[in-house]
Coordinates of C-alpha atoms in Angstrom, one line a residue:
Chain A
M1 CA -3.7 68.2 -8.4
G2 CA -6.7 65.9 -7.5
V3 CA -7.7 62.8 -9.2
L4 CA -11.2 64.2 -9.9
F5 CA -9.7 66.9 -12.0
E6 CA -7.0 64.7 -13.8
Q7 CA -9.7 62.3 -14.9
A8 CA -12.2 65.0 -15.9
L9 CA -9.6 66.8 -17.8
A10 CA -8.3 63.8 -19.9
E11 CA -12.0 62.9 -20.5
A12 CA -12.9 66.5 -21.6
A13 CA -9.9 66.7 -24.0
A14 CA -10.7 63.1 -25.6
R15 CA -14.5 64.1 -25.9
A16 CA -13.7 67.4 -27.6
E17 CA -11.3 66.0 -30.0
R18 CA -13.8 63.1 -31.0
R19 CA -16.5 65.7 -31.5
I20 CA -14.2 67.8 -33.9
V21 CA -13.1 64.6 -35.7
S22 CA -16.6 63.6 -36.2
A23 CA -17.7 67.0 -37.6
L24 CA -14.8 66.8 -40.0
G25 CA -16.1 63.4 -41.1
D26 CA -14.3 62.4 -44.2
A27 CA -13.0 65.5 -45.4
Q28 CA -9.8 64.9 -47.2
G29 CA -6.7 66.8 -48.3
P30 CA -3.8 68.6 -46.5
V31 CA -6.0 71.3 -44.9
A32 CA -8.4 68.8 -43.3
D33 CA -5.5 66.7 -42.3
A34 CA -3.8 69.7 -40.7
M35 CA -7.0 70.6 -38.9
R36 CA -7.0 67.1 -37.3
Y37 CA -3.4 67.5 -36.4
A38 CA -3.8 70.9 -34.8
V39 CA -6.6 69.9 -32.6
T40 CA -4.5 66.9 -31.3
G41 CA -2.6 66.7 -28.0
G42 CA -3.8 69.9 -26.3
K43 CA -4.4 69.9 -22.5
G44 CA -8.1 70.4 -23.2
L45 CA -8.4 73.0 -20.3
R46 CA -10.9 74.9 -22.2
S47 CA -13.2 72.1 -23.0
F48 CA -13.0 70.9 -19.5
L49 CA -14.3 74.3 -18.3
V50 CA -17.2 73.8 -20.7
F51 CA -18.1 70.5 -19.5
E52 CA -17.6 71.4 -15.6
S53 CA -19.7 74.6 -16.1
A54 CA -22.4 72.7 -17.8
R55 CA -22.4 69.9 -15.1
L56 CA -22.7 72.7 -12.3
H57 CA -25.8 74.0 -14.1
G58 CA -27.4 70.7 -14.8
V59 CA -26.5 70.3 -18.5
A60 CA -25.6 66.8 -19.7
A61 CA -22.1 66.2 -20.8
D62 CA -23.4 64.9 -24.2
D63 CA -25.0 68.3 -24.9
A64 CA -21.9 70.2 -23.7
A65 CA -19.7 68.2 -26.3
A66 CA -20.4 70.6 -29.1
P67 CA -19.4 73.8 -27.4
A68 CA -16.6 72.0 -25.7
A69 CA -15.3 71.0 -29.3
A70 CA -15.9 74.5 -30.5
I71 CA -13.7 76.3 -27.9
E72 CA -10.9 73.8 -28.7
A73 CA -11.3 74.3 -32.4
M74 CA -11.2 78.2 -31.8
H75 CA -8.2 77.8 -29.4
S76 CA -6.3 75.6 -31.9
Y77 CA -7.0 78.0 -34.9
S78 CA -5.4 80.8 -32.8
L79 CA -2.2 78.6 -32.1
V80 CA -1.7 77.8 -35.8
H81 CA -2.0 81.3 -36.9
D82 CA 0.1 82.6 -33.9
D83 CA 2.9 80.1 -34.8
L84 CA 3.1 81.5 -38.5
P85 CA 6.5 83.0 -39.5
C86 CA 4.9 86.3 -39.7
M87 CA 3.8 86.2 -36.2
D88 CA 5.7 84.3 -33.5
D89 CA 7.5 82.1 -35.9
D90 CA 7.5 79.0 -33.8
D91 CA 8.7 75.5 -35.0
L92 CA 7.3 73.5 -32.1
R93 CA 4.0 73.2 -30.6
R94 CA 2.8 70.6 -28.1
G95 CA 6.0 68.8 -28.8
Q96 CA 5.5 68.4 -32.4
P97 CA 6.3 70.4 -35.5
T98 CA 4.0 73.4 -36.0
V99 CA 1.5 73.1 -38.9
H100 CA 3.4 75.5 -41.2
R101 CA 6.5 73.5 -40.7
K102 CA 4.9 70.1 -41.2
W103 CA 2.9 71.3 -44.2
D104 CA 3.4 74.9 -45.5
E105 CA 2.2 78.3 -44.7
A106 CA -0.7 78.3 -47.1
T107 CA -2.0 75.2 -45.5
A108 CA -1.6 76.7 -42.0
V109 CA -3.5 79.8 -42.8
L110 CA -6.3 77.8 -44.4
A111 CA -6.5 75.2 -41.7
G112 CA -6.6 78.0 -39.1
D113 CA -9.2 79.6 -41.0
A114 CA -11.4 76.6 -41.3
L115 CA -10.9 75.8 -37.6
Q116 CA -12.4 79.1 -36.8
T117 CA -15.4 78.3 -39.1
L118 CA -15.7 74.9 -37.5
A119 CA -15.9 76.5 -34.0
F120 CA -18.9 78.5 -35.0
Q121 CA -20.5 75.4 -36.8
L122 CA -20.0 73.4 -33.6
V123 CA -21.5 75.9 -31.4
A124 CA -24.6 76.4 -33.8
E125 CA -25.1 72.6 -33.4
T126 CA -25.3 72.9 -29.5
P127 CA -28.4 71.2 -28.4
C128 CA -30.1 73.9 -26.5
P129 CA -33.0 76.4 -26.8
P130 CA -32.3 78.5 -30.0
E131 CA -32.1 81.7 -27.8
A132 CA -29.4 80.1 -25.7
A133 CA -27.5 79.0 -28.9
C134 CA -27.6 82.6 -30.2
A135 CA -26.4 83.9 -27.1
L136 CA -23.4 81.3 -27.2
I137 CA -22.6 82.3 -30.7
A138 CA -22.7 86.0 -30.2
S139 CA -20.6 85.8 -27.0
L140 CA -17.9 83.5 -28.8
A141 CA -17.8 86.1 -31.5
Q142 CA -17.1 88.9 -28.9
A143 CA -14.5 86.6 -27.2
A144 CA -12.7 85.7 -30.3
G145 CA -12.8 89.0 -32.2
V146 CA -10.9 92.3 -32.4
R147 CA -12.0 93.1 -28.9
G148 CA -11.1 89.9 -27.5
M149 CA -8.6 87.3 -28.5
V150 CA -7.5 88.8 -31.8
G151 CA -7.2 92.2 -30.1
G152 CA -4.8 90.8 -27.5
Q153 CA -2.9 89.2 -30.0
A154 CA -2.6 92.4 -32.1
M155 CA -1.4 94.2 -28.8
D156 CA 1.3 91.5 -28.5
I157 CA 2.4 92.0 -32.0
A158 CA 2.4 95.8 -31.7
A159 CA 4.4 95.7 -28.4
E160 CA 7.3 94.0 -30.2
T161 CA 8.1 97.3 -32.1
A162 CA 6.8 99.7 -29.5
A163 CA 9.2 102.3 -27.9
A164 CA 8.5 101.5 -24.4
P165 CA 7.8 98.1 -22.8
L166 CA 4.2 97.4 -21.8
S167 CA 3.1 98.5 -18.2
L168 CA 1.6 95.9 -16.0
A169 CA -1.9 97.2 -16.6
Q170 CA -1.1 96.9 -20.4
I171 CA 0.0 93.4 -20.0
T172 CA -3.0 92.5 -18.1
A173 CA -5.3 94.0 -20.7
L174 CA -3.4 92.2 -23.4
Q175 CA -3.7 88.8 -21.6
T176 CA -7.3 89.4 -20.6
G177 CA -8.1 89.4 -24.4
K178 CA -5.5 87.0 -25.7
T179 CA -6.1 84.1 -23.2
G180 CA -8.8 85.3 -20.8
A181 CA -11.7 85.9 -23.2
L182 CA -11.8 82.3 -24.4
F183 CA -11.4 81.0 -20.8
E184 CA -14.4 83.1 -19.7
W185 CA -16.6 81.9 -22.7
A186 CA -15.9 78.3 -21.7
A187 CA -16.6 78.8 -18.1
L188 CA -19.9 80.6 -19.0
A189 CA -21.0 78.1 -21.6
G190 CA -22.9 75.9 -19.0
P191 CA -24.9 78.6 -17.5
R192 CA -25.6 80.2 -21.0
M193 CA -26.9 76.8 -22.2
A194 CA -29.0 76.5 -19.1
G195 CA -30.3 80.0 -19.5
A196 CA -28.8 81.0 -16.0
Q197 CA -27.0 84.2 -14.9
T198 CA -23.8 83.7 -12.8
R199 CA -21.1 86.1 -11.7
A200 CA -19.2 83.4 -9.8
L201 CA -18.0 81.5 -13.1
Q202 CA -17.0 84.8 -14.6
A203 CA -14.9 85.9 -11.8
Y204 CA -13.4 82.4 -11.4
A205 CA -12.5 82.4 -15.1
R206 CA -10.9 85.8 -15.1
D207 CA -8.7 84.9 -12.3
L208 CA -7.9 81.6 -13.7
G209 CA -7.0 83.2 -17.2
L210 CA -4.5 85.5 -15.6
A211 CA -3.0 83.0 -13.3
F212 CA -2.6 80.7 -16.4
Q213 CA -0.8 83.4 -18.3
I214 CA 1.5 84.2 -15.4
A215 CA 2.3 80.4 -15.2
D216 CA 3.1 80.5 -18.9
D217 CA 5.6 83.5 -18.4
I218 CA 7.2 81.4 -15.5
L219 CA 7.5 78.4 -17.7
D220 CA 9.1 80.5 -20.4
I221 CA 12.0 81.1 -17.9
E222 CA 12.0 78.0 -15.7
G223 CA 10.8 75.3 -18.1
D224 CA 12.7 73.4 -20.9
A225 CA 11.5 73.2 -24.4
A226 CA 11.2 69.3 -24.2
T227 CA 8.9 69.3 -21.3
V228 CA 7.0 72.4 -22.2
G229 CA 6.5 71.2 -25.7
K230 CA 7.3 74.7 -27.3
A231 CA 10.4 76.9 -27.4
T232 CA 11.3 78.6 -24.2
G233 CA 13.3 81.6 -23.1
K234 CA 11.8 83.5 -25.9
D235 CA 10.3 86.5 -24.1
A236 CA 13.6 87.2 -22.0
N237 CA 15.7 86.9 -25.0
A238 CA 13.5 89.3 -26.9
G239 CA 13.5 91.7 -24.0
K240 CA 9.7 91.5 -23.9
A241 CA 7.8 92.9 -20.8
T242 CA 6.0 90.1 -19.0
F243 CA 4.4 89.6 -15.5
V244 CA 7.8 88.2 -14.5
S245 CA 9.7 91.1 -15.8
H246 CA 7.5 93.4 -13.9
L247 CA 7.0 91.4 -10.7
G248 CA 10.1 89.3 -10.5
L249 CA 9.9 85.5 -10.4
D250 CA 8.9 85.3 -6.7
G251 CA 6.5 88.2 -7.1
A252 CA 4.9 86.4 -10.1
K253 CA 4.5 83.2 -8.4
Q254 CA 2.8 84.9 -5.4
R255 CA 0.5 86.9 -7.7
A256 CA -0.5 83.6 -9.3
R257 CA -1.2 81.9 -6.0
D258 CA -3.3 85.0 -5.0
L259 CA -5.3 84.7 -8.3
V260 CA -5.7 80.9 -7.8
Q261 CA -7.1 81.6 -4.2
S262 CA -9.4 84.2 -5.5
A263 CA -10.6 82.0 -8.3
C264 CA -11.4 79.4 -5.7
D265 CA -13.1 81.8 -3.4
A266 CA -15.4 82.8 -6.2
L267 CA -16.7 79.1 -6.3
S268 CA -18.2 79.2 -2.9
V269 CA -21.7 79.3 -4.2
Y270 CA -21.2 75.8 -5.7
G271 CA -19.9 74.3 -2.4
A272 CA -18.4 70.9 -2.6
E273 CA -19.6 70.5 -6.3
G274 CA -17.0 73.1 -7.3
E275 CA -14.1 71.0 -6.1
T276 CA -13.1 69.9 -9.6
L277 CA -12.8 73.5 -10.8
R278 CA -10.7 74.3 -7.6
Q279 CA -8.3 71.5 -8.6
A280 CA -8.1 73.0 -12.0
A281 CA -7.1 76.4 -10.5
A282 CA -4.3 74.7 -8.6
F283 CA -3.3 72.7 -11.8
V284 CA -3.0 75.9 -13.8
I285 CA 0.0 77.2 -11.8
A286 CA 1.5 73.9 -10.9
R287 CA 1.8 72.4 -14.4
N288 CA 5.1 72.1 -16.2
S289 CA 3.8 72.1 -19.9
Chain B
M1 CA -27.5 96.7 -66.9
G2 CA -30.8 98.3 -65.6
V3 CA -31.0 101.2 -63.4
L4 CA -33.1 99.2 -60.8
F5 CA -30.0 97.0 -60.4
E6 CA -27.4 99.7 -60.5
Q7 CA -29.2 101.6 -57.7
A8 CA -29.8 98.6 -55.6
L9 CA -26.3 97.4 -55.8
A10 CA -24.7 100.7 -54.7
E11 CA -27.3 101.1 -51.9
A12 CA -26.5 97.4 -50.8
A13 CA -22.7 97.9 -50.8
A14 CA -23.1 101.2 -48.8
R15 CA -25.6 99.7 -46.3
A16 CA -23.4 96.7 -45.7
E17 CA -20.3 98.9 -45.3
R18 CA -22.0 101.2 -42.8
R19 CA -23.2 98.3 -40.8
I20 CA -19.5 96.7 -40.5
V21 CA -18.2 100.1 -39.6
S22 CA -20.8 100.6 -36.8
A23 CA -19.9 97.1 -35.6
L24 CA -16.4 97.9 -35.3
G25 CA -17.3 101.1 -33.4
D26 CA -14.1 102.8 -31.9
A27 CA -11.9 99.8 -32.2
Q28 CA -8.4 101.2 -32.8
G29 CA -5.1 100.1 -33.9
P30 CA -3.7 98.6 -37.2
V31 CA -5.8 95.5 -37.2
A32 CA -9.1 97.5 -36.8
D33 CA -8.0 100.0 -39.5
A34 CA -7.0 97.2 -41.8
M35 CA -10.5 95.6 -41.2
R36 CA -12.2 98.9 -42.2
Y37 CA -9.9 99.1 -45.3
A38 CA -10.5 95.7 -46.4
V39 CA -14.3 96.0 -46.5
T40 CA -14.1 99.4 -48.5
G41 CA -14.7 99.5 -52.3
G42 CA -16.1 96.2 -53.0
K43 CA -18.9 95.8 -55.6
G44 CA -21.3 94.5 -53.0
L45 CA -22.7 91.7 -55.1
R46 CA -23.2 89.4 -52.1
S47 CA -24.8 92.0 -49.9
F48 CA -27.1 92.9 -52.7
L49 CA -28.2 89.2 -53.0
V50 CA -29.0 89.2 -49.4
F51 CA -31.2 92.5 -49.5
E52 CA -33.0 91.3 -52.7
S53 CA -33.8 87.8 -51.4
A54 CA -35.0 89.4 -48.2
R55 CA -37.1 91.8 -50.2
L56 CA -38.6 88.9 -52.2
H57 CA -39.6 87.2 -49.0
G58 CA -41.1 90.2 -47.2
V59 CA -38.1 91.0 -44.9
A60 CA -37.4 94.7 -44.4
A61 CA -34.1 96.0 -45.6
D62 CA -33.1 97.2 -42.0
D63 CA -33.4 93.6 -40.8
A64 CA -31.3 92.2 -43.7
A65 CA -28.4 94.7 -42.9
A66 CA -26.7 92.5 -40.4
P67 CA -26.5 89.4 -42.8
A68 CA -25.6 91.5 -45.7
A69 CA -22.8 93.0 -43.7
A70 CA -21.8 89.5 -42.5
I71 CA -21.3 88.2 -46.0
E72 CA -19.3 91.1 -47.1
A73 CA -17.1 90.7 -44.0
M74 CA -16.7 87.0 -44.7
H75 CA -15.9 87.6 -48.4
S76 CA -13.4 90.4 -47.4
Y77 CA -11.7 88.1 -45.0
S78 CA -11.1 85.4 -47.7
L79 CA -9.5 88.2 -50.0
V80 CA -7.2 89.5 -47.5
H81 CA -6.0 85.9 -46.8
D82 CA -6.0 84.8 -50.4
D83 CA -3.8 87.8 -51.2
L84 CA -1.0 86.8 -48.7
P85 CA 2.5 86.1 -50.2
C86 CA 2.0 82.4 -49.1
M87 CA -1.2 82.2 -51.1
D88 CA -1.7 84.2 -54.4
D89 CA 0.8 86.9 -53.4
D90 CA -1.1 89.9 -55.0
D91 CA -0.2 93.5 -54.5
L92 CA -3.3 95.0 -55.8
R93 CA -7.0 94.5 -54.8
R94 CA -9.9 96.7 -55.7
G95 CA -7.3 99.1 -57.3
Q96 CA -5.6 99.7 -53.9
P97 CA -2.6 97.9 -52.2
T98 CA -3.4 94.7 -50.6
V99 CA -3.6 94.7 -46.8
H100 CA -0.3 93.0 -46.4
R101 CA 1.4 95.5 -48.7
K102 CA -0.2 98.5 -46.9
W103 CA 0.5 97.1 -43.5
D104 CA 2.3 93.8 -43.1
E105 CA 1.6 90.1 -43.1
A106 CA 0.7 89.7 -39.4
T107 CA -1.8 92.6 -39.6
A108 CA -3.4 90.9 -42.7
V109 CA -3.6 87.5 -41.0
L110 CA -5.2 89.0 -38.0
A111 CA -7.4 91.4 -39.8
G112 CA -8.8 88.4 -41.9
D113 CA -9.3 86.3 -38.8
A114 CA -11.1 89.1 -37.0
L115 CA -13.3 89.8 -40.2
Q116 CA -14.4 86.1 -40.2
T117 CA -15.3 86.4 -36.5
L118 CA -17.1 89.6 -37.2
A119 CA -19.2 87.9 -39.8
F120 CA -20.5 85.5 -37.4
Q121 CA -21.2 88.2 -34.8
L122 CA -23.1 90.1 -37.4
V123 CA -25.3 87.1 -38.4
A124 CA -25.7 86.4 -34.7
E125 CA -27.2 89.9 -34.5
T126 CA -29.8 89.3 -37.1
P127 CA -33.2 90.4 -35.9
C128 CA -35.1 87.3 -36.7
P129 CA -36.6 84.4 -34.8
P130 CA -33.7 82.5 -32.9
E131 CA -34.5 79.3 -35.0
A132 CA -33.9 81.3 -38.1
A133 CA -30.7 82.9 -36.7
C134 CA -29.3 79.6 -35.9
A135 CA -30.0 78.3 -39.2
L136 CA -28.3 81.3 -40.8
I137 CA -25.2 80.7 -38.7
A138 CA -25.0 77.0 -39.3
S139 CA -25.3 77.4 -43.1
L140 CA -22.8 80.2 -43.1
A141 CA -20.4 77.9 -41.4
Q142 CA -21.1 75.2 -43.8
A143 CA -20.5 77.7 -46.8
A144 CA -17.3 79.2 -45.5
G145 CA -15.6 76.0 -44.2
V146 CA -13.4 73.1 -45.4
R147 CA -16.3 71.8 -47.6
G148 CA -17.1 75.2 -48.8
M149 CA -15.1 78.3 -49.4
V150 CA -11.9 77.2 -47.8
G151 CA -12.3 73.8 -49.4
G152 CA -12.4 75.6 -52.8
Q153 CA -9.3 77.7 -52.0
A154 CA -7.4 74.5 -50.8
M155 CA -8.2 72.8 -54.1
D156 CA -6.9 75.9 -55.9
I157 CA -3.6 76.0 -54.1
A158 CA -3.2 72.0 -54.6
A159 CA -3.7 72.5 -58.3
E160 CA -0.6 74.7 -58.6
T161 CA 1.7 71.9 -57.7
A162 CA -0.6 68.9 -59.1
A163 CA 0.8 66.8 -61.9
A164 CA -2.0 67.1 -64.3
P165 CA -4.1 70.3 -64.9
L166 CA -7.7 70.2 -63.5
S167 CA -10.5 68.8 -65.5
L168 CA -13.6 70.9 -66.3
A169 CA -15.6 68.9 -63.6
Q170 CA -12.9 69.6 -61.1
I171 CA -12.7 73.3 -61.9
T172 CA -16.3 73.6 -61.5
A173 CA -16.3 71.8 -58.1
L174 CA -13.5 74.1 -57.0
Q175 CA -15.4 77.2 -57.9
T176 CA -18.7 75.9 -56.5
G177 CA -16.8 75.9 -53.2
K178 CA -14.6 79.0 -53.4
T179 CA -17.1 81.3 -55.0
G180 CA -20.5 79.6 -55.2
A181 CA -21.2 78.9 -51.6
L182 CA -21.1 82.3 -50.4
F183 CA -23.2 83.4 -53.3
E184 CA -25.7 80.6 -52.4
W185 CA -25.8 81.6 -48.7
A186 CA -26.5 85.3 -49.6
A187 CA -29.3 84.3 -52.1
L188 CA -30.8 82.1 -49.4
A189 CA -30.4 84.6 -46.6
G190 CA -33.8 86.2 -47.2
P191 CA -36.1 83.0 -47.3
R192 CA -34.0 81.7 -44.2
M193 CA -34.9 84.7 -42.2
A194 CA -38.6 84.4 -43.3
G195 CA -38.5 80.6 -42.5
A196 CA -39.4 79.9 -46.1
Q197 CA -38.2 76.9 -48.4
T198 CA -37.2 77.9 -51.9
R199 CA -35.4 76.1 -54.6
A200 CA -35.6 78.9 -57.1
L201 CA -32.9 81.2 -55.4
Q202 CA -30.6 78.3 -54.8
A203 CA -30.7 77.5 -58.5
Y204 CA -30.3 81.1 -59.4
A205 CA -27.3 81.6 -57.0
R206 CA -25.5 78.3 -58.4
D207 CA -25.7 79.4 -61.9
L208 CA -24.9 83.1 -61.0
G209 CA -21.8 81.9 -59.0
L210 CA -20.5 79.9 -62.0
A211 CA -21.1 82.6 -64.5
F212 CA -19.3 84.9 -62.2
Q213 CA -16.3 82.9 -62.2
I214 CA -16.2 82.4 -65.9
A215 CA -16.4 86.1 -66.2
D216 CA -13.4 86.4 -63.8
D217 CA -11.3 84.0 -66.0
I218 CA -12.4 86.0 -69.1
L219 CA -11.3 89.3 -67.3
D220 CA -8.1 87.8 -66.4
I221 CA -7.3 87.5 -70.1
E222 CA -9.3 90.5 -71.7
G223 CA -9.1 92.9 -68.8
D224 CA -6.3 95.3 -67.9
A225 CA -5.1 95.6 -64.3
A226 CA -5.9 99.4 -64.1
T227 CA -9.8 98.7 -64.8
V228 CA -10.0 95.2 -63.2
G229 CA -8.4 96.6 -60.0
K230 CA -6.1 93.6 -59.5
A231 CA -3.3 91.9 -61.4
T232 CA -4.5 90.2 -64.8
G233 CA -2.9 87.5 -67.0
K234 CA -1.9 85.6 -63.9
D235 CA -3.7 82.2 -64.8
A236 CA -2.4 82.0 -68.2
N237 CA 1.0 82.9 -67.3
A238 CA 0.9 80.2 -64.5
G239 CA -0.3 77.7 -67.2
K240 CA -3.3 77.3 -64.9
A241 CA -6.4 75.2 -66.1
T242 CA -9.5 77.7 -66.1
F243 CA -13.0 77.6 -67.8
V244 CA -11.2 79.5 -70.6
S245 CA -8.4 77.0 -71.1
H246 CA -11.0 74.2 -71.4
L247 CA -13.7 76.0 -73.3
G248 CA -11.8 78.5 -75.2
L249 CA -12.7 82.3 -75.1
D250 CA -15.8 82.1 -77.2
G251 CA -16.9 78.8 -75.6
A252 CA -16.5 80.3 -72.1
K253 CA -18.6 83.4 -72.9
Q254 CA -21.3 81.0 -74.4
R255 CA -21.3 79.1 -71.3
A256 CA -21.5 82.1 -69.2
R257 CA -24.5 83.5 -71.3
D258 CA -26.2 80.0 -71.0
L259 CA -25.8 80.1 -67.2
V260 CA -27.1 83.7 -66.9
Q261 CA -30.1 82.5 -69.0
S262 CA -30.6 79.6 -66.7
A263 CA -30.3 81.7 -63.8
C264 CA -33.0 84.1 -64.8
D265 CA -35.3 81.2 -65.8
A266 CA -35.1 80.0 -62.1
L267 CA -36.7 83.2 -61.1
S268 CA -39.9 82.8 -63.0
V269 CA -41.7 82.0 -59.7
Y270 CA -41.1 85.7 -58.5
G271 CA -42.6 87.1 -61.9
A272 CA -41.9 90.8 -62.3
E273 CA -40.5 91.1 -58.8
G274 CA -37.4 89.1 -59.9
E275 CA -36.3 91.7 -62.4
T276 CA -33.5 93.3 -60.3
L277 CA -32.0 89.8 -59.8
R278 CA -32.3 89.3 -63.6
Q279 CA -30.4 92.4 -64.2
A280 CA -27.8 91.3 -61.6
A281 CA -27.2 88.1 -63.6
A282 CA -26.7 90.1 -66.7
F283 CA -24.3 92.4 -64.9
V284 CA -22.1 89.6 -63.7
I285 CA -21.0 88.8 -67.1
A286 CA -21.0 92.2 -68.5
R287 CA -18.8 93.8 -65.9
N288 CA -15.2 94.9 -66.7
S289 CA -14.0 94.8 -63.0

């Protein structure tokens, strides 16, 4: 887990958080406080992908701060709502009480709502040609909507009461929406800002997203709540179909390694410049939280 | 309540709904179904304002369909979330069961989330110069966010447990965010698409939004649930400060009439072309639902 990547990740997370806090300005009250709280302490992987894809396409880090902040705001909104009692009913997130536990459900609903709005506000503030900004916004809406992230979450909720457990193909489709769509948007933000076409980063992001989710399933079994920062063992206790329940623990680990290899192969077009993204792929399956 | 207006309102509502349904395409499952359900049966006042402001600034109705649909999607999302048990806990909306009553809370949270996303997707699809599209998107994010609609709703929730009832100035600030911000965005969508500056429609929309809310407070007292399409008498039962509790029933009616007059005065620059908007202002305080 190279030094290049560790530095870049920490810097990306800090930059994105600063940009969100600055956009919120002096907004007061529990909802604004809950928004600041909800964007704190994340790994910053999605904002890192925005900054790296921007760098690879000649876009300055300062210009990438707005879309990087946007994707973290969007991700944070989804976590706040997913943690609600009517959804996954989680008490712990990133090692801290979830928003509805620290405040209340109404505040969590509103803070999540406003974080989604803020995500679009931030993308609209991206300093790039208006055509590129419109493309960023339209693609973010696709990634977050009922055919993307929310669609994946809806499949996840529906699976809980379904007669039969999900097949591997269904789990893959679910996770491609729930996690993969935002990863993909983040990894394509740089080329979109530069008006460039690239299949390399799209392929990379797809494999990375799936590897990330498989690693999450493994952490749910092998990790402990204190380190992971959220409840573990939930899927197995609920008898939920996951990559691990289908492939076994070893099979899942092998699949994740294969995906990381395939993600790295997709970066060949960037040569040595792609090294930080390769380290990121290795991190995704080596992390313990 | 002139014929011009009645026709224009019905047409606007139908056009906006068609555009939303078309954007949802063949999306399946409870969340997509709940989204279609939630955008059905509204008055269409916000989409009407988009179409009218577009017409007054030389923008074709076909081109205004996307932002008109966007503002109805945004409004519908706010209703679905406001009706949740942890918020206003309403069973009835537009004369039908609320989304969380017809489906469940998780579906209502996700359908609201995806309707907000859809709103931004639709605005991004507006056929106008990219600069204008970016301005539409940025202003919609401002109107919907923690300093706009969500901010107003947060003040409303906070007021329920506050030590002292809200002052008239505080209620006005609350409603300017909760209801006024989307009205204003809708009334400025046309000039924004045309790249025009106008204070007339902004002044009109502000007065219209407040008049609308005062009429809502009056309906909460004078209306019956069957006609209004949602529970009535809630504010008085909860001892909530409203325009009526501050101004009295007659005072509130007079204030609403004054606001409608002032809204109509602001339209003088449009001459006879502003007639439909004047009829809309009269409708806002004459409606019984």
